[in-house]
Coordinates of C-alpha atoms in Angstrom, one line a residue:
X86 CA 77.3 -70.7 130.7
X87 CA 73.4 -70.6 130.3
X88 CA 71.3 -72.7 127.9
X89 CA 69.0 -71.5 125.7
X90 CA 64.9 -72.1 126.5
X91 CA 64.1 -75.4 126.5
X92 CA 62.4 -76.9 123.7
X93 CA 58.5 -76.9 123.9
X94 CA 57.2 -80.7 124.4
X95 CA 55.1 -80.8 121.4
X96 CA 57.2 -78.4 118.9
X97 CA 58.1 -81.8 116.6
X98 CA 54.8 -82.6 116.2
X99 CA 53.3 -79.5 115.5
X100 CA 55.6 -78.6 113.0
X101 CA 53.9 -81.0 110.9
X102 CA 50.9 -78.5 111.1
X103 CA 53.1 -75.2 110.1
X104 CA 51.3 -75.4 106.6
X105 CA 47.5 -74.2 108.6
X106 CA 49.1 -70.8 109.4
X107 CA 48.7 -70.3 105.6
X108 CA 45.4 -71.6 105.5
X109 CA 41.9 -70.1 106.7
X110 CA 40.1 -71.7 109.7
X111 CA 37.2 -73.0 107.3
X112 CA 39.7 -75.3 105.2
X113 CA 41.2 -77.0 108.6
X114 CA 39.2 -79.0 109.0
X115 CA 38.7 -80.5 105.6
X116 CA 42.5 -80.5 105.5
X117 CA 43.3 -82.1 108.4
X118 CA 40.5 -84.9 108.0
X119 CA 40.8 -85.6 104.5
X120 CA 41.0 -89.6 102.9
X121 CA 43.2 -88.8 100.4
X122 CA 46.9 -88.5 100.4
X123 CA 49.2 -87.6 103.1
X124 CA 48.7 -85.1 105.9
X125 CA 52.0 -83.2 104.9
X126 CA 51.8 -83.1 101.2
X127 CA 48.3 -82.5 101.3
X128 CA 48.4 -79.1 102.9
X129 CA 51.1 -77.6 101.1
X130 CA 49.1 -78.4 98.1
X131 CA 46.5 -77.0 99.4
X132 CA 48.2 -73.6 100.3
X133 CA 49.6 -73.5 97.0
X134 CA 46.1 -73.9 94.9
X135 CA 44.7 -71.3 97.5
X136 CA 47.4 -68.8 96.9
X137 CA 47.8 -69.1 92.8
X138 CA 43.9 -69.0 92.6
X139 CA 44.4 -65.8 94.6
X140 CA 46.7 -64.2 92.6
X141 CA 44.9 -65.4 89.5
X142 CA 46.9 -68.5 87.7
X143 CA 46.4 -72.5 88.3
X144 CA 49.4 -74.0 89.9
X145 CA 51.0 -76.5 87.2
X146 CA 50.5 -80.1 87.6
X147 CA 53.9 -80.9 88.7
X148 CA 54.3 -78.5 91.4
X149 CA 51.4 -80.2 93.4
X150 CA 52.7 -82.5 96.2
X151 CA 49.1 -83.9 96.4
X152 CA 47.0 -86.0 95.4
X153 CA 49.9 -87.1 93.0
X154 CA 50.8 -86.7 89.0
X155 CA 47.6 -88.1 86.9
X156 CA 45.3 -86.8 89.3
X157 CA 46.8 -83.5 89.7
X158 CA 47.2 -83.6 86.0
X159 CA 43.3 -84.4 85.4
X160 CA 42.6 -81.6 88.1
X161 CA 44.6 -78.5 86.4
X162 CA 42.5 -79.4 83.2
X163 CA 39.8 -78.9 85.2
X164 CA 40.6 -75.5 86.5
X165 CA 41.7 -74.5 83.0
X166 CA 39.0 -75.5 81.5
X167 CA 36.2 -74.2 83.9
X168 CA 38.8 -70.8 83.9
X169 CA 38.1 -70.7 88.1
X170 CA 41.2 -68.6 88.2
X171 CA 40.3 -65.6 86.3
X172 CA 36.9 -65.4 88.9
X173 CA 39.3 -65.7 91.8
X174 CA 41.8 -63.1 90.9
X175 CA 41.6 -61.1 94.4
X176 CA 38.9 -63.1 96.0
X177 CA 39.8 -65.0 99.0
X178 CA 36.5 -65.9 99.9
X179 CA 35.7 -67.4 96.5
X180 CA 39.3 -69.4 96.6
X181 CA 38.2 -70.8 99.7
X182 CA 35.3 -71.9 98.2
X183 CA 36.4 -73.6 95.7
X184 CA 39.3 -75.2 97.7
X185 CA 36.4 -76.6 100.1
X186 CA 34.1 -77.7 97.1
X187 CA 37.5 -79.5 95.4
X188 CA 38.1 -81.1 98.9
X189 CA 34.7 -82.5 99.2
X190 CA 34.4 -84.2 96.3
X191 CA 37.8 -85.7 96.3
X192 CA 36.2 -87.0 99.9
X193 CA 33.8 -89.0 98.2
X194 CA 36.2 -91.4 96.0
X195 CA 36.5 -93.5 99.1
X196 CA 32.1 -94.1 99.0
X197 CA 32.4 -94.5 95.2
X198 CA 34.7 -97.2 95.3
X199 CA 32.7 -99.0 98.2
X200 CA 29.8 -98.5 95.9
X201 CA 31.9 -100.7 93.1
X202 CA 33.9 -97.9 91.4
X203 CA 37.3 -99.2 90.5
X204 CA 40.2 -96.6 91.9
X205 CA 40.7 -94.7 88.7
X206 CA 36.7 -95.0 88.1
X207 CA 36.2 -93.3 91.5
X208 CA 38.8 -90.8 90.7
X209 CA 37.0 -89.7 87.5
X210 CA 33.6 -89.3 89.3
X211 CA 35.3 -87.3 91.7
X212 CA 36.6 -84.7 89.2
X213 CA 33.6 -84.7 86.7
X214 CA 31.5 -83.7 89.5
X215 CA 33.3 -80.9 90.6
X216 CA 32.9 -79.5 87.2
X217 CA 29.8 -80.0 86.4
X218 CA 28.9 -78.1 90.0
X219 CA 31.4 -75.3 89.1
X220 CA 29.5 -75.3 85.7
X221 CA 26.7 -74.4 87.2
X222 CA 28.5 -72.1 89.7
X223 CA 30.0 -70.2 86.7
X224 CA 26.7 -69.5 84.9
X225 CA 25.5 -68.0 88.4
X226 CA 28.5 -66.0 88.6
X227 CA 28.3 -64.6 84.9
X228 CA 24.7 -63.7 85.6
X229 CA 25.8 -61.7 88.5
X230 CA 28.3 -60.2 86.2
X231 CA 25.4 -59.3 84.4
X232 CA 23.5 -57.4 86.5
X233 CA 25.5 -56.0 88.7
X234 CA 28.6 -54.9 86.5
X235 CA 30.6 -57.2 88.9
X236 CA 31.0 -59.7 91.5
X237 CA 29.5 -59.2 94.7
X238 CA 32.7 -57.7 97.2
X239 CA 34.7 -61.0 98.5
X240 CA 33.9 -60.5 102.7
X241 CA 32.3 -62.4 104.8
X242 CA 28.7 -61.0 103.8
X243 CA 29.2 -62.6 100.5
X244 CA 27.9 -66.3 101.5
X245 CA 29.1 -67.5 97.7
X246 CA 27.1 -71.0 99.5
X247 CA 24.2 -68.8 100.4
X248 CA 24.2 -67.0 97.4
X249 CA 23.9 -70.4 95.4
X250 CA 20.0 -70.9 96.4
X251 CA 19.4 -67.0 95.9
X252 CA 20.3 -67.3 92.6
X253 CA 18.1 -70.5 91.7
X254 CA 14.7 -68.7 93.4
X255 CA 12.0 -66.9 91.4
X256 CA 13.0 -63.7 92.3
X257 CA 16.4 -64.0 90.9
X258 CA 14.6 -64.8 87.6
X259 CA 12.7 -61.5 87.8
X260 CA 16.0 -60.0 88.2
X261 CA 17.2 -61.0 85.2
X262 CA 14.1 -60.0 83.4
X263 CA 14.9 -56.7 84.4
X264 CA 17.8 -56.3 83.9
X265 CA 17.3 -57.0 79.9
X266 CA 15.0 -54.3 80.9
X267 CA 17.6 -51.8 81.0
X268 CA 19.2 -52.6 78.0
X269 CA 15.9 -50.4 76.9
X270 CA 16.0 -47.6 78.6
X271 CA 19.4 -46.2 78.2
X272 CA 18.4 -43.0 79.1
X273 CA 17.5 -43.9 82.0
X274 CA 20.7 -45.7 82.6
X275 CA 22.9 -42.7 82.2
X276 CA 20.1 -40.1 84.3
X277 CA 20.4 -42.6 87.4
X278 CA 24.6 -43.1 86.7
X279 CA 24.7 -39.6 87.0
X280 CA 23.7 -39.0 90.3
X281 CA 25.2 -37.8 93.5
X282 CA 27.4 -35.0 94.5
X283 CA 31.2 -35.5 93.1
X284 CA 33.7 -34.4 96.1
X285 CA 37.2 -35.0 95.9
X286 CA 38.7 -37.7 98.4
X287 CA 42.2 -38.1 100.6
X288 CA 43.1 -40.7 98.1
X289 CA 44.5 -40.8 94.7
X290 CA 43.1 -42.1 91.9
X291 CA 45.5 -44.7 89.7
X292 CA 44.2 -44.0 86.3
X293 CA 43.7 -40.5 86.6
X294 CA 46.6 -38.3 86.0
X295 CA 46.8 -34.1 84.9
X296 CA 49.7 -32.8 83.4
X297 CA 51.0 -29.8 85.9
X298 CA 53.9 -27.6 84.7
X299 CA 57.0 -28.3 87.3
X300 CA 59.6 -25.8 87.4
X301 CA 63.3 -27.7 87.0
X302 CA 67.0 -26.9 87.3
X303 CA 68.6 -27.0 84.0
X304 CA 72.0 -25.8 82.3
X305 CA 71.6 -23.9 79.0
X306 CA 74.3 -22.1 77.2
X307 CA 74.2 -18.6 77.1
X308 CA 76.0 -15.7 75.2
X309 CA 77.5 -13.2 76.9
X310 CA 78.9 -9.6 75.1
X311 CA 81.9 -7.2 76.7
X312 CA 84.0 -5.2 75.8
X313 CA 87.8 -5.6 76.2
X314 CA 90.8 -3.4 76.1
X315 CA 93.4 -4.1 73.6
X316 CA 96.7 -2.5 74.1
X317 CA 99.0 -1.0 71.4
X318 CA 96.3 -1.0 69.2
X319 CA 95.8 2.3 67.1
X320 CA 93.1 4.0 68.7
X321 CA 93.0 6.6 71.6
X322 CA 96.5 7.9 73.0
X323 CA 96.6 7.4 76.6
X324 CA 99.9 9.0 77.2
X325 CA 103.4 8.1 77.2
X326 CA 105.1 5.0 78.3
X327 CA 108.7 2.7 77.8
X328 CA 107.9 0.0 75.2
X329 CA 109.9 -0.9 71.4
X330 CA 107.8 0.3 68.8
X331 CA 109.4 2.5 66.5
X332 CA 106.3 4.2 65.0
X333 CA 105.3 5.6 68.4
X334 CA 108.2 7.0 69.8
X335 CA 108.4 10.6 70.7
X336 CA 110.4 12.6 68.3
X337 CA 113.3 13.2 71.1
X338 CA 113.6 9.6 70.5
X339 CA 114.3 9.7 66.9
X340 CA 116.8 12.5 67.0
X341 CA 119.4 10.4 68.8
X342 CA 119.5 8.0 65.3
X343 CA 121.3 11.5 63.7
X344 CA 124.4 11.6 66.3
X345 CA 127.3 8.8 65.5
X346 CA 127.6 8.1 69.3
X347 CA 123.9 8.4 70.7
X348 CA 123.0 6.3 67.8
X349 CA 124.3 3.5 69.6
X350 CA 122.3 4.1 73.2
X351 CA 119.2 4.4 70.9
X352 CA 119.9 1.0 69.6
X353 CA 120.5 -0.1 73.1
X354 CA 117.1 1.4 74.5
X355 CA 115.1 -0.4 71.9
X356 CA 116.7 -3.6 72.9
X357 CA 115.4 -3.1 76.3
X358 CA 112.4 -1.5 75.5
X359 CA 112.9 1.5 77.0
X360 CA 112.1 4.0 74.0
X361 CA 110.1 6.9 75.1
X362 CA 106.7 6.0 73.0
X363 CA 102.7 7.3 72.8
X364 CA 100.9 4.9 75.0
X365 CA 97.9 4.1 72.9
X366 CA 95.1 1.6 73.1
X367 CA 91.2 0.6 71.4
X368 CA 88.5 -1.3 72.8
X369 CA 86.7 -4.1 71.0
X370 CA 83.4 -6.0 71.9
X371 CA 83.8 -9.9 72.3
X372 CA 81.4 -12.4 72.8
X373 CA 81.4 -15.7 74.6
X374 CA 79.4 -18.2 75.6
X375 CA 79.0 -19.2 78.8
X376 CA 77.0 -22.5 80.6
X377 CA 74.1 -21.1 83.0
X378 CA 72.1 -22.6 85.6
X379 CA 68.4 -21.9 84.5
X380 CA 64.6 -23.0 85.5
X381 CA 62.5 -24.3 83.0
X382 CA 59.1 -25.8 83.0
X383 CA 58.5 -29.0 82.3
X384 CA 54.9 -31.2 81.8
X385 CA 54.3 -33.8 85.1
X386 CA 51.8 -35.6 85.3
X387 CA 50.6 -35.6 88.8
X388 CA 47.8 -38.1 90.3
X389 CA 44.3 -36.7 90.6
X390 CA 42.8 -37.6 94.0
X391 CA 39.6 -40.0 93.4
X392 CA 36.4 -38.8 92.9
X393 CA 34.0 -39.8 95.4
X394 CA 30.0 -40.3 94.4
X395 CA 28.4 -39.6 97.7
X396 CA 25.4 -42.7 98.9
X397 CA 21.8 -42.7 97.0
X398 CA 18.7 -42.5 98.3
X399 CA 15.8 -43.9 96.2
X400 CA 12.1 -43.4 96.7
X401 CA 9.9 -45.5 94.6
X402 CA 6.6 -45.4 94.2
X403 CA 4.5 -49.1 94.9
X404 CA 0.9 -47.8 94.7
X405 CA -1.7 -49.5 92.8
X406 CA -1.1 -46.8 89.8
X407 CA 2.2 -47.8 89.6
X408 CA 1.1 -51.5 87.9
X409 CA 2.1 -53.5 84.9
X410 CA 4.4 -51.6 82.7
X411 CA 4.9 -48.2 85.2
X412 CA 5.8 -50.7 87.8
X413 CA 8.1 -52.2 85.6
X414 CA 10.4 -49.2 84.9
X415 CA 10.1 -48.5 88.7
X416 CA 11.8 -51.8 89.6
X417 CA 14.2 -51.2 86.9
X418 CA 14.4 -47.6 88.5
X419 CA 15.5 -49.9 91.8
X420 CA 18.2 -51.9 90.3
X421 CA 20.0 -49.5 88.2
X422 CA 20.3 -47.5 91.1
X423 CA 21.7 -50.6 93.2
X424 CA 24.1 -51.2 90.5
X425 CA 25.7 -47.7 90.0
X426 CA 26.4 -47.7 93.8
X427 CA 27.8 -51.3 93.9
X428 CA 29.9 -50.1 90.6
X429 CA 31.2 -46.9 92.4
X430 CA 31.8 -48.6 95.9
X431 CA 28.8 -46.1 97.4
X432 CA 25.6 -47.1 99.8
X433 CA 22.4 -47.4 98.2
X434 CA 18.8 -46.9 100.5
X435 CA 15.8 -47.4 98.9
X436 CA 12.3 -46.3 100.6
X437 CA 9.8 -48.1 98.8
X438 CA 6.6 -46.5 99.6
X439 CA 2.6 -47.0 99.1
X440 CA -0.5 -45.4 101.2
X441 CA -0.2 -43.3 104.7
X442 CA 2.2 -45.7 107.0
X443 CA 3.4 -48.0 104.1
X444 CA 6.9 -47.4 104.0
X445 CA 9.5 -50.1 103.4
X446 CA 13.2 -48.9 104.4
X447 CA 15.4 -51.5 102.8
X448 CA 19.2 -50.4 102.4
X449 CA 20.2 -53.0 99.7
X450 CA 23.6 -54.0 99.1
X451 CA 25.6 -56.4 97.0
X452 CA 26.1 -59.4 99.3
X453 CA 23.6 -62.4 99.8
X454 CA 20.9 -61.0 102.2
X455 CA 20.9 -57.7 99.8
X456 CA 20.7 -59.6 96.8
X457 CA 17.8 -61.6 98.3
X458 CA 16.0 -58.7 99.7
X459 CA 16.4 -56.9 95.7
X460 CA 14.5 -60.1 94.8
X461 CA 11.9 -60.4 97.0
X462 CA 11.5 -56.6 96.2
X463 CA 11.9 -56.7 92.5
X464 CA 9.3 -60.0 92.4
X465 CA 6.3 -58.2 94.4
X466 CA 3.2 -56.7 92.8
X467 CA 2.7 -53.1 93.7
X468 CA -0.7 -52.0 95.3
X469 CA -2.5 -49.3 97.6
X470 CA -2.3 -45.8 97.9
X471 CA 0.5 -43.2 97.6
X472 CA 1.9 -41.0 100.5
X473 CA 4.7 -39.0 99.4
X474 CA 5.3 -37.4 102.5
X475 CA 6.4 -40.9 104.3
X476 CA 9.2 -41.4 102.4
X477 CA 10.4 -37.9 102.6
X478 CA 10.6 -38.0 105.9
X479 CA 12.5 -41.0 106.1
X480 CA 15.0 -39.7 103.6
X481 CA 15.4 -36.2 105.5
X482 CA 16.5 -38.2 109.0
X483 CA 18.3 -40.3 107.0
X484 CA 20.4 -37.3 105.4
X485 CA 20.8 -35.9 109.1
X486 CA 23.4 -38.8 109.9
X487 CA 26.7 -38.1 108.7
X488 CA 27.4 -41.1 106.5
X489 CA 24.6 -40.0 104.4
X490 CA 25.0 -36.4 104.5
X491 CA 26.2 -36.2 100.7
X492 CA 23.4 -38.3 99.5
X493 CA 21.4 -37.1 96.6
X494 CA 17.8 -38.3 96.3
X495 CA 15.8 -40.2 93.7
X496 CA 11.8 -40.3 93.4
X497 CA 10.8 -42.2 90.8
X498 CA 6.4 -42.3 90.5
X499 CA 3.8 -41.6 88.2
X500 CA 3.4 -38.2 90.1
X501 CA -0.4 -38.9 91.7
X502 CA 0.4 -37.5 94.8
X503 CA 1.4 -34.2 96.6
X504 CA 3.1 -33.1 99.4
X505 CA 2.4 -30.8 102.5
X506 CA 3.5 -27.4 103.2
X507 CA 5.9 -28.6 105.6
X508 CA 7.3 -31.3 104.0
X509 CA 8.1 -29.2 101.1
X510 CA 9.7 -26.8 103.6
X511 CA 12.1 -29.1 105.4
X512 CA 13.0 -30.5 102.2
X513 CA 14.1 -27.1 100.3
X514 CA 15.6 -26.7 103.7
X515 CA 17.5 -29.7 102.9
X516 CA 18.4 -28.5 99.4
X517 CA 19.3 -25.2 100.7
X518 CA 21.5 -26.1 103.5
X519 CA 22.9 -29.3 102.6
X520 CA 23.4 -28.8 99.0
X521 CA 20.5 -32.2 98.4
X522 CA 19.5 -32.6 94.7
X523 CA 16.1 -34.3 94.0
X524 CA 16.1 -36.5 90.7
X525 CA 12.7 -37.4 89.6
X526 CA 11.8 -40.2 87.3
X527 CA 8.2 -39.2 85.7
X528 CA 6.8 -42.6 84.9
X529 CA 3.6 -40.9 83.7
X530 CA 2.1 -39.1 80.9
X531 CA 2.5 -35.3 82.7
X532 CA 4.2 -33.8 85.4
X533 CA 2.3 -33.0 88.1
X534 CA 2.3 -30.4 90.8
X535 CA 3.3 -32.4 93.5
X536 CA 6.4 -33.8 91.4
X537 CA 7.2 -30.1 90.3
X538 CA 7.8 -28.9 93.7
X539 CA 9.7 -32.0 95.1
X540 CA 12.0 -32.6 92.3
X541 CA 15.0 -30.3 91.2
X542 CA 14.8 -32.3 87.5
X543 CA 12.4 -34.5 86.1
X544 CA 13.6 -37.1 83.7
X545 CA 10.5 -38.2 81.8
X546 CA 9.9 -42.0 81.0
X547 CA 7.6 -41.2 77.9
X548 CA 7.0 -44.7 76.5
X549 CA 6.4 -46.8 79.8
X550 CA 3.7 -48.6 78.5
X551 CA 5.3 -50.6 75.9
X552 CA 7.3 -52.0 79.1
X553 CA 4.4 -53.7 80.8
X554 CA 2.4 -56.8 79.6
X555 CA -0.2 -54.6 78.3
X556 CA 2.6 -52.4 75.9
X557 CA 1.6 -54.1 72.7
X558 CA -0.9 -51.7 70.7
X559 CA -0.7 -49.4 73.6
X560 CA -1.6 -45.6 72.6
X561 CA 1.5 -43.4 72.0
X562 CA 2.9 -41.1 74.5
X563 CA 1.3 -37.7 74.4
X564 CA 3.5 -35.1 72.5
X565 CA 5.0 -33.6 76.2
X566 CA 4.8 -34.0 79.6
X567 CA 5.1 -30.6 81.1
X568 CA 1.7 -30.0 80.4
X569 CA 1.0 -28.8 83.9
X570 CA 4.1 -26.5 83.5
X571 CA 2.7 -25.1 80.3
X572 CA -1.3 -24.8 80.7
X573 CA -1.0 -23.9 85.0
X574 CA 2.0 -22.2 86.3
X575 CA 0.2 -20.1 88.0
X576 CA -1.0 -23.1 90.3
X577 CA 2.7 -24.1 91.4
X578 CA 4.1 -23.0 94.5
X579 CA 6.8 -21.1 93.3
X580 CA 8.8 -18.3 95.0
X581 CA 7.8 -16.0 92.0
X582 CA 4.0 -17.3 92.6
X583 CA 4.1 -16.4 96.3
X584 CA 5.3 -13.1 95.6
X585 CA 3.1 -12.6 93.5
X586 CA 0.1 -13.7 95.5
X587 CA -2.1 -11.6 98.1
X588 CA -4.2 -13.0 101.0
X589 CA -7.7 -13.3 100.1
X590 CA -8.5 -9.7 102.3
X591 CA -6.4 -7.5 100.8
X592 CA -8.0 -8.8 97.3
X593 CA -11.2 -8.3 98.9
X594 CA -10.3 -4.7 99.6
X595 CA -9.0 -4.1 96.6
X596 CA -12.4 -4.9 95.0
X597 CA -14.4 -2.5 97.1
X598 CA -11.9 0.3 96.4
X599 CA -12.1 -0.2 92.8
X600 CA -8.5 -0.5 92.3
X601 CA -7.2 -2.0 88.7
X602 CA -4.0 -4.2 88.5
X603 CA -0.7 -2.3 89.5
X604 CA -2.3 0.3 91.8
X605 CA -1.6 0.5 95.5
X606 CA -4.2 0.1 98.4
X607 CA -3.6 2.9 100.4
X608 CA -2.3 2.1 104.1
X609 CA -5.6 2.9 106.1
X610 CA -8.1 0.7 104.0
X611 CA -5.3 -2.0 104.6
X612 CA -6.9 -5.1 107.0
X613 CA -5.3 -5.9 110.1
X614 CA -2.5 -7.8 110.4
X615 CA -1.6 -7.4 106.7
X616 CA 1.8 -6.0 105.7
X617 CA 2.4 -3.2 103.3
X618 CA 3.9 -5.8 100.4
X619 CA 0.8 -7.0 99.8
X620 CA -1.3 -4.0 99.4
X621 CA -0.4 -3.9 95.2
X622 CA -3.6 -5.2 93.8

């Protein structure tokens, strides 16, 4: 008979240790080290606080196996109170946190009674310091709420520790400024929220549903008309047949009542209704109802799949015309941007540019080394000159990669600058191929010609002076900003302009022939290398 495997050499004593396969490598050590408590009791609490703050509810007091009743008592008031649960609904790396911070100050109980502390003293310490550091936590995490719709996604990248000093530096402060900022520009707001190209994803979308008309089986009762045959009812004679009825017999029937001794077989017959009678009959139309297998249509509402925002690509404008309240709208340009891709799970690259070379490419996301670069960006002073055509550039290799090949792009800028021939080429290229939209965000007092023939849309920032620290009794916004649009279209680059242009020599020879507007050059007094569209003068 064979045995079964032996039984490994340490498998008692590890069994103790079961609880750490519920448990993430970071809260090991803290577990296993601890002063407090027992070893065994300690880490099935442990698992249990991790898991309800998971799932978003405080484990009651009595369920905790450690660090035993009053304590555990005084502890869940603590979480109640400070409402940890609700901002660690779903976030693992948050409950970690938390677990660690609640371990490390229960650590300390042991150095605050060496310091004199009597036991429930110590204990008390312990606990009021954890919340007044979770205080503080919370207030960082509502202002993160704040700005950025919601919490940064719980991964690795999120650093909550690292996150801590981001949110107590300068820059953070500017962020906030900011973002009260918005609050002002709602227009703005919704322009930037409406960017990207919409394309419909693999997945389903929860809370979107539209009714579709399913056809079913069903049973519905249905009338049905015929028409049956009744017999020996007065109606259409047939012919002749054997029945009993006595007003239908044939007349050789009735003569056997007059003899005394056929009289009797006549009697006999009509017993066994054999009488010679008219065979006679009418039809009559009945109706019934019947049960029917139909199809009928019926209202389902079927899942839509999700709607998927494709990544954002902002240029904005740093030059020295871009200061005080211009540069404000631009940072707030920056941020509203970063928070409608964190909001709508898409990437956000911004290309923050100046004079000829002076391009910073920054892809900023919401984790703790993008919410420190948006700082140091969003706390800078702006300076230099402007060079559209860096940016651009950047933007169109960046739109070659296939991650951001359903970007849409955003220029926000006062408009002082222009681009080249063959920037503007490649870039309604771009549009024309790839389907690109260009957003522009006019933080100036008129649209300019370079801005016209980069952007598909300008959304005009009128009052951006009032924004800066210069806005009080700043002069009014003039009455429209497409004055360029209004005063010189003959001077943008349009396809309707370049038709309608001629090359300097075929003017020239127009001139010298004394043609008037609308006439034709003829062919031979055409120049060389000039073709036979542009000889209308």
């Amino acid at each position: 008979m064979s045995e079964g495997p032996a039984p490994l050499l340490f498998a008692g004593r590890e069994a103790r240790l079961a609880a750490l396969d519920a448990l993430p490598r970071t809260l090991w050590l803290g577990s296993l080290t601890h002063a407090h408590g027992a070893l065994e009791p300690r880490m099935a609490a442990l698992v249990a606080l991790r898991a309800g703050l998971v799932s978003g509810r405080v484990p009651a007091d009595r369920d905790w196996a450690w660090p035993g009743p009053a304590l555990a008592r005084r502890l869940c008031d603590s979480l109640a109170e400070l409402d940890l649960a609700a901002y660690c609904t779903g976030r693992e790396g948050l409950s970690d946190t938390v677990v660690q911070s609640l371990l490390f100050h229960l650590d300390l109980v042991p150095d605050y009674r060496d310091r004199g502390a009597s036991e429930a003293g110590a204990l008390q310490r312990a606990i009021e310091a954890f919340g007044s550091d979770w205080r503080e936590r919370r207030g960082q995490m509502d202002q993160l709420i704040e700005v950025f719709g919601k919490l940064p996604d719980d991964s690795k990248d999120a650093r909550w520790d690292v996150l801590a000093g981001v949110l107590k530096s300068e820059g953070w402060q500017t962020v906030l400024r900011i973002r009260r900022l918005l609050e002002r520009l709602a227009d703005l707001a919704a322009c930037i929220r409406r960017l990207g190209r919409a394309r419909l994803s693999d997945e389903t979308d929860e809370a979107s549903r539209t009714p579709v008309t399913v056809m079913q089986s069903a049973v519905a009762r249905r009338s049905e008309a015929r028409t049956v045959r009744v017999p020996d009812m007065p109606g259409e004679t047939r012919g002749v047949h054997r029945a009993d009825r006595i007003a239908r017999m044939l007349p050789a029937e009735a003569v056997l009542l007059g003899h005394p001794t056929l009289r009797l077989v006549w009697h006999a017959r009509r017993a066994e209704r054999t009488l010679l009678c008219y065979e006679d009959d009418d039809r009559t139309r009945e109706v019934r109802h019947v049960d029917a297998p139909v199809l009928q249509p019926r209202p389902d509402p079927q899942q839509d799949r999700r709607l998927e925002m494709g990544p954002l690509l902002v240029c904005v404008d740093t030059s020295a015309s871009m200061q005080g309240g211009a540069g404000e709208v631009a940072k707030a340009v920056v941020l509203e941007a970063v928070r409608t891709a964190h909001a709508q799970g898409r990437a956000c690259h911004v290309f923050a540019f100046g004079g000829a070379g002076e391009v910073v490419d920054m892809e900023i996301a919401v984790d703790a080394e993008g919410i420190a670069r948006l700082a140091r960006f969003l706390g800078q002073g702006f300076g230099g000159g402007t060079d559209i055509c860096g940016p651009l550039e950047y933007a169109l290799a960046r739109l070659e990669q296939a991650a951001w090949r359903m970007a849409d792009l955003l220029v926000a800028s006062d408009g002082d600058f222009g681009a080249t021939p063959e920037v503007v080429a490649r870039l309604d290229a771009a549009k024309r191929d790839l389907g690109l939209r260009v957003q522009g965000v006019l933080i100036g007092d008129r649209e300019t010609i370079g801005f016209l023939e980069v952007a598909d849309h300008i959304h005009p920032v009128r009052d951006w002076r009032r924004y800066g620290t210069e806005g009080r009794g700043a002069e009014p916004p003039i009455h429209t900003h497409r004055l360029t649009a209004l005063y010189f279209p003959g001077a943008l680059r349009t396809s309707e302009n370049r038709d309608a242009t001629v090359s300097g020599e075929v003017a020239s020879a127009a001139v010298r022939a004394g043609l008037r507007r609308g006439q034709r050059l003829p062919d031979h007094l055409l120049p060389p290398h000039s073709s036979t569209d542009d000889s209308d003068a």
